[in-house]
Amino acid sequence: LIEQIKSMSLEIPVIVVGPEIAAATTVRMLRAGAHNCLDSNSSADEVWQAIDQALEEKRMLDRRTSKAAKASEPWRSMLVGESSSMETVADTIRLAGPRKCTVLIQGETGTGKEVVARCIHMASPRAAFSMVAVNCSALPESLLEAELFGHTRGAFTGAVTHRVGRFEQANKGTLFLDEIGDMPLDMQAKLLRALQDREIQRLGSSETIKVDVRIIAATNADLTEKVRQGKFREDLYYRLNVLPLKMPPLRARTSDIPVLADHFVEKICRSEAIPVKRLTADAVQHLTRSAWPGNVRQLENAIEMAVAMSGERTYLAQSDFGAHSHMLSPAACLIVDRTPVQYDSTGIEMDFNTAVARFELDMLARALDESKGNKTAAAERLGIKRTTLIMKMRSLGRAGLSMQAA
């Protein structure tokens, strides 16, 4: 049976439980591919420990496989994070990369939409050509058309020379339209025609120019709501939303914060030409508990400030992030709230340990409920390891508290 399972997938951990397994039988099982052999008299804790160990080793194998995949996918090193939500983003990039279809990236400010756009470009056959980026909200309406389509000499006051537009610059490559939700309605109509016909006209010219451009658009706005309000063309929305990609906010992937922090520390220290510093455990915990409304961009800025504040020290302490200490998440604020929890729902006075246990139980129950019982996803929401979550559940159960009571 073990050999049959392993023939289907070498990655499936197999644990054998049987009555009084002899040493010779154990050796034979292990050689066949079993991860562990347990006596049927083993305690529940021993069984759980074996399962946790098997899963942890499988995750390590998955990480090694992921690193090997990154070597064959140069763009993957730009996408920092190994959470399930970021793996979903990576899978979408793999699917979208080889295609010509338009991609619409949506997400909050600072989540890394342009980084993902560059990853899609690098994963495509167009990687040998340019990716040209335009911030649609940074240019006034009077200049945006000339920026995108170019202009001829004398097309308007100040047009003293011919100019090639961004569409032509991105020919055979990728055009990234950032903050597309802020584009004026008049320009939306002209952009729609360019996308439909794959041809443009420079301002001041009647000549039609064919372009071979792959469009990637990004926005932090809710375009469906803008369509409902009449601020965004419905036909353009459908033209852009061929392949949608949603960027998760940093608070939805807190397990990636330590990896991102290390990445930014190394990046900033190298740019400053100083030895790479390390983060203390307290600093990592502080970063993981912070809310980061500005997402990954805000985290990078905080790391840059901490590197400067650390001076000649070889490490970054929690105190180096002083200006960001007000950004604790709501859950963390409950932990540091000095208002004592004195009574349970029945009015019976509780001691400190019971109050803390009930608070922990409530957090675990909420995370599991929001994750539909998936322990790995629940652990990511709480910013802890899956094994830590399981151990907490067991210890609370031994204390006489249950998820049902929560």
XYZ file of C-alpha atoms in Angstrom:
406
model
C 0.000 0.000 0.000
C 2.839 2.410 0.852
C 4.527 1.677 -2.484
C 1.231 2.263 -4.319
C 0.746 5.631 -2.576
C 4.325 6.687 -3.303
C 3.958 5.665 -6.951
C 1.063 8.140 -7.229
C 2.873 10.992 -5.452
C 6.216 11.006 -3.709
C 5.157 14.152 -1.839
C 2.396 12.498 0.235
C 3.677 11.770 3.774
C 2.639 8.301 5.003
C 2.381 7.495 8.719
C 1.830 3.872 9.712
C -0.023 3.049 12.952
C -0.269 -0.586 14.039
C -0.211 -2.866 17.087
C 3.281 -3.723 18.357
C 5.175 -3.134 15.112
C 8.422 -5.115 15.195
C 11.745 -3.373 14.516
C 12.275 -5.336 11.277
C 8.800 -4.361 10.082
C 9.471 -0.713 10.937
C 12.684 -0.769 8.867
C 10.813 -2.344 5.936
C 8.059 0.288 6.155
C 10.551 3.156 6.255
C 12.440 1.756 3.255
C 9.158 1.521 1.367
C 8.689 5.273 1.928
C 6.809 5.638 5.211
C 7.554 8.863 7.062
C 7.004 7.382 10.521
C 5.739 4.234 12.280
C 3.729 4.438 15.493
C 2.424 1.882 17.927
C -1.376 1.829 18.224
C -0.904 2.596 21.920
C 0.719 5.953 21.096
C -0.918 8.945 22.763
C -2.903 11.524 20.819
C -0.107 14.063 21.391
C 2.458 11.672 19.869
C 0.249 11.144 16.821
C -0.306 14.902 16.394
C 3.429 15.534 16.777
C 4.183 12.974 14.038
C 1.606 14.580 11.744
C 2.967 18.103 12.396
C 6.526 16.931 11.744
C 5.487 15.240 8.477
C 3.664 18.366 7.311
C 6.587 20.630 8.261
C 9.008 18.453 6.265
C 6.598 18.541 3.324
C 6.500 22.344 3.515
C 10.316 22.409 3.519
C 10.280 20.205 0.415
C 7.753 22.535 -1.200
C 10.018 25.516 -0.421
C 13.002 23.763 -2.017
C 10.853 22.974 -5.050
C 9.763 26.615 -5.133
C 13.381 27.800 -5.080
C 14.195 25.451 -7.961
C 11.216 26.853 -9.875
C 12.449 30.413 -9.242
C 15.743 29.532 -10.911
C 13.809 28.681 -14.098
C 11.476 31.690 -13.671
C 13.587 34.868 -13.274
C 10.485 36.966 -12.565
C 9.626 34.888 -9.481
C 12.475 36.465 -7.485
C 10.739 39.854 -7.877
C 7.580 38.491 -6.243
C 8.575 38.324 -2.567
C 6.369 36.099 -0.421
C 5.357 32.470 -0.069
C 1.842 32.818 1.389
C -1.072 31.062 -0.314
C -2.407 34.384 -1.641
C 0.942 35.210 -3.292
C 1.170 31.702 -4.755
C -2.233 32.367 -6.328
C -0.829 35.584 -7.839
C 2.207 33.650 -9.128
C -0.032 30.998 -10.702
C -2.028 33.731 -12.474
C 1.191 35.273 -13.802
C 2.238 31.878 -15.198
C -1.095 31.587 -16.990
C -1.203 35.198 -18.215
C 2.459 35.552 -19.211
C 2.477 33.617 -22.508
C -0.834 35.152 -23.681
C -1.596 38.402 -25.478
C -4.755 39.158 -23.502
C -5.181 42.377 -21.540
C -4.709 42.101 -17.769
C -6.433 44.296 -15.172
C -4.629 44.385 -11.814
C -6.715 45.685 -8.913
C -5.619 46.293 -5.350
C -4.963 48.880 -2.671
C -2.200 51.463 -2.980
C 1.222 50.024 -2.231
C 0.385 46.346 -2.779
C 2.879 45.962 -5.646
C 0.725 46.226 -8.770
C 3.554 47.554 -10.952
C 5.881 44.786 -9.730
C 3.297 42.205 -10.824
C 2.932 43.965 -14.181
C 6.694 43.665 -14.699
C 6.529 39.989 -13.707
C 3.843 39.369 -16.359
C 5.992 41.160 -18.942
C 9.084 39.121 -17.973
C 7.066 35.882 -18.160
C 5.878 36.705 -21.688
C 7.491 36.287 -25.135
C 7.669 40.110 -25.192
C 10.303 40.181 -22.431
C 13.018 41.019 -24.972
C 11.200 44.277 -25.796
C 10.321 47.294 -23.636
C 7.720 47.644 -20.934
C 6.570 51.273 -20.913
C 4.699 52.637 -17.875
C 2.286 55.594 -17.797
C 0.697 56.977 -14.630
C -2.689 58.164 -15.849
C -3.366 60.211 -12.703
C -0.046 62.103 -12.789
C -0.654 63.868 -16.113
C -3.208 66.608 -16.839
C -5.875 65.746 -19.407
C -4.369 68.199 -21.911
C -1.058 66.286 -21.972
C -2.243 62.687 -21.550
C -3.321 62.228 -25.183
C 0.014 63.505 -26.496
C 1.832 61.307 -23.956
C 0.037 58.173 -25.129
C -0.236 58.753 -28.869
C 2.554 61.261 -29.612
C 2.271 64.463 -31.632
C 3.601 66.227 -34.695
C 5.412 69.535 -34.806
C 2.966 72.438 -34.370
C 0.108 70.208 -33.169
C -0.355 72.540 -30.208
C 1.418 75.436 -28.521
C 4.830 74.247 -27.393
C 4.991 71.269 -29.787
C 8.233 72.373 -31.455
C 9.284 68.856 -32.567
C 7.733 65.516 -33.478
C 7.306 63.146 -30.562
C 6.727 59.392 -30.445
C 4.006 58.406 -27.957
C 4.030 55.641 -25.366
C 2.074 53.266 -27.599
C 4.789 53.420 -30.261
C 7.551 53.159 -27.647
C 5.957 49.946 -26.379
C 5.517 48.423 -29.853
C 6.059 44.617 -29.666
C 6.334 45.022 -25.877
C 4.009 45.921 -23.012
C 2.234 49.160 -22.115
C 1.416 49.497 -18.408
C -1.388 51.965 -17.670
C -1.269 52.696 -13.951
C -4.239 54.276 -12.121
C -6.468 53.725 -15.135
C -9.507 54.582 -12.994
C -8.459 58.244 -12.945
C -8.407 58.622 -16.737
C -10.814 61.352 -18.013
C -13.892 60.128 -19.919
C -12.819 61.786 -23.198
C -9.501 59.939 -23.090
C -11.265 56.695 -22.209
C -13.094 56.807 -25.552
C -9.825 57.354 -27.463
C -8.076 54.600 -25.519
C -10.946 52.200 -26.247
C -10.605 52.806 -29.976
C -6.845 52.239 -29.819
C -7.380 48.953 -27.973
C -10.052 47.761 -30.405
C -8.242 48.699 -33.631
C -4.641 48.339 -32.415
C -3.822 51.535 -34.257
C -3.248 55.149 -33.239
C -2.958 58.639 -34.676
C -0.479 61.228 -33.457
C -1.925 64.579 -32.491
C -1.854 66.876 -35.523
C -1.555 63.987 -38.006
C -4.080 62.013 -40.078
C -1.671 59.111 -40.526
C -2.752 55.806 -38.935
C -0.005 53.839 -37.213
C -0.414 50.110 -36.449
C 0.953 48.996 -33.084
C 1.497 45.563 -31.555
C 1.142 46.271 -27.838
C 0.081 44.134 -24.886
C -1.899 46.225 -22.361
C -1.683 45.782 -18.592
C -3.813 48.204 -16.572
C -3.882 48.770 -12.823
C -6.108 50.649 -10.396
C -6.810 50.991 -6.684
C -10.385 52.082 -7.417
C -13.505 49.938 -7.661
C -14.130 50.208 -11.403
C -17.542 48.536 -11.227
C -18.655 51.272 -8.837
C -17.165 53.942 -11.141
C -19.086 52.404 -14.049
C -22.294 52.563 -11.980
C -21.601 56.229 -11.199
C -20.948 57.019 -14.875
C -17.291 57.924 -14.220
C -15.834 55.008 -16.193
C -16.961 53.623 -19.533
C -18.546 50.197 -19.257
C -17.266 49.081 -22.677
C -13.695 50.058 -21.722
C -14.017 48.200 -18.426
C -14.929 44.973 -20.226
C -12.146 45.534 -22.736
C -9.602 45.866 -19.913
C -11.002 43.201 -17.589
C -10.190 40.248 -19.854
C -7.945 38.625 -17.240
C -8.499 40.099 -13.752
C -5.819 39.827 -11.079
C -6.474 40.896 -7.473
C -3.507 41.935 -5.326
C -3.955 41.010 -1.643
C -3.315 43.718 0.988
C -0.401 43.126 3.350
C -2.744 42.514 6.298
C -4.121 39.473 4.436
C -0.655 37.889 4.156
C 1.080 38.701 7.416
C 3.147 35.509 7.168
C 5.068 37.231 4.333
C 6.066 40.236 6.480
C 9.285 38.688 7.941
C 10.398 37.637 4.432
C 9.582 41.067 2.993
C 11.350 42.806 5.892
C 14.540 40.790 5.360
C 14.339 41.501 1.620
C 14.035 45.252 2.165
C 16.789 45.320 4.813
C 19.190 43.652 2.387
C 18.086 45.865 -0.522
C 18.442 49.115 1.446
C 21.731 48.193 3.108
C 23.261 47.264 -0.249
C 22.053 50.520 -1.820
C 23.646 52.424 1.092
C 26.858 50.365 0.689
C 26.781 49.252 4.341
C 26.918 45.754 5.890
C 23.531 44.024 5.848
C 21.820 44.395 9.227
C 19.542 41.866 10.911
C 16.144 42.255 12.559
C 15.696 41.300 16.206
C 12.859 38.951 17.177
C 11.036 41.838 18.914
C 11.295 43.961 15.763
C 9.888 41.166 13.579
C 7.010 40.633 16.018
C 6.284 44.371 16.019
C 6.230 44.482 12.202
C 3.960 41.429 12.018
C 1.463 42.972 14.463
C 1.300 46.331 12.664
C -1.631 47.158 10.375
C 0.290 48.694 7.397
C -2.537 50.634 5.716
C 0.024 51.666 3.090
C 0.872 48.005 2.463
C 4.245 46.849 1.107
C 5.359 50.358 0.116
C 4.820 51.599 3.677
C 6.723 48.614 5.087
C 9.683 49.407 2.828
C 9.659 53.053 3.958
C 9.574 51.944 7.607
C 12.556 49.637 7.048
C 14.482 52.451 5.353
C 13.807 54.742 8.329
C 14.843 52.015 10.796
C 18.128 51.426 8.954
C 18.884 55.139 9.285
C 17.850 55.238 12.960
C 19.972 52.204 13.851
C 23.193 54.117 13.216
C 26.292 51.926 13.482
C 24.444 49.008 15.088
C 24.418 45.704 13.221
C 20.769 45.029 14.023
C 17.370 46.745 13.860
C 15.457 46.884 17.154
C 11.786 47.592 17.752
C 12.662 51.097 18.973
C 14.026 51.940 15.504
C 10.434 51.780 14.224
C 9.169 54.291 16.809
C 7.361 56.508 14.316
C 5.337 53.509 13.172
C 4.382 52.203 16.621
C 0.868 53.676 16.316
C -0.007 51.318 13.491
C -0.895 48.296 15.598
C -3.725 46.205 14.199
C -7.083 46.076 16.018
C -6.274 42.592 17.375
C -2.958 43.798 18.763
C -4.615 46.862 20.288
C -6.949 44.566 22.211
C -3.919 42.788 23.624
C -2.336 45.989 24.919
C -5.613 47.565 26.055
C -5.292 48.227 29.800
C -9.010 47.892 30.493
C -9.195 44.675 32.550
C -11.497 41.840 31.576
C -13.138 41.015 34.893
C -16.298 39.023 34.137
C -17.416 36.380 31.682
C -20.844 36.319 29.993
C -22.462 34.770 33.086
C -21.192 37.503 35.393
C -18.689 35.219 37.131
C -15.403 36.929 37.953
C -12.421 35.557 36.029
C -8.722 35.553 36.836
C -6.140 36.997 34.442
C -5.120 33.647 32.884
C -8.717 32.648 32.163
C -9.428 36.033 30.570
C -6.358 35.737 28.321
C -7.271 32.145 27.412
C -10.805 33.189 26.435
C -9.412 36.058 24.347
C -7.003 33.684 22.547
C -9.815 31.206 22.000
C -12.000 33.913 20.456
C -9.196 34.939 18.046
C -8.586 31.322 17.004
C -12.297 30.665 16.516
C -12.751 33.807 14.406
C -9.718 32.984 12.224
C -10.877 29.383 11.702
C -14.409 30.548 10.921
C -13.182 33.106 8.356
C -10.894 30.436 6.835
C -13.734 27.870 6.750
C -11.811 25.516 9.038
C -8.544 25.619 7.062
C -5.837 25.655 9.756
C -3.058 26.804 7.392
C -5.113 29.788 6.179
C -6.178 30.597 9.755
C -2.558 30.576 10.913
C -1.618 32.988 8.101
C -4.421 35.355 9.158
C -3.072 35.351 12.717
C 0.580 35.653 11.641
C 1.613 32.421 13.378
C 2.786 28.991 12.273
C 0.237 26.255 11.688
C 1.909 24.109 14.348
C 1.599 26.991 16.849
C -2.116 27.276 16.086
C -2.609 23.531 16.657
C -0.658 23.621 19.931
C -2.782 26.578 21.110
C -5.969 24.666 20.312
C -4.739 21.670 22.276
C -3.603 23.679 25.290
C -6.927 25.538 25.403
C -8.745 22.211 25.156
C -6.755 20.859 28.093
C -7.709 23.997 30.020
C -11.351 23.026 29.619
C -12.186 25.572 26.870
C -13.575 24.556 23.491
C -14.171 26.167 20.096
C -17.880 25.603 20.606
C -17.731 27.737 23.749
C -16.149 30.549 21.733
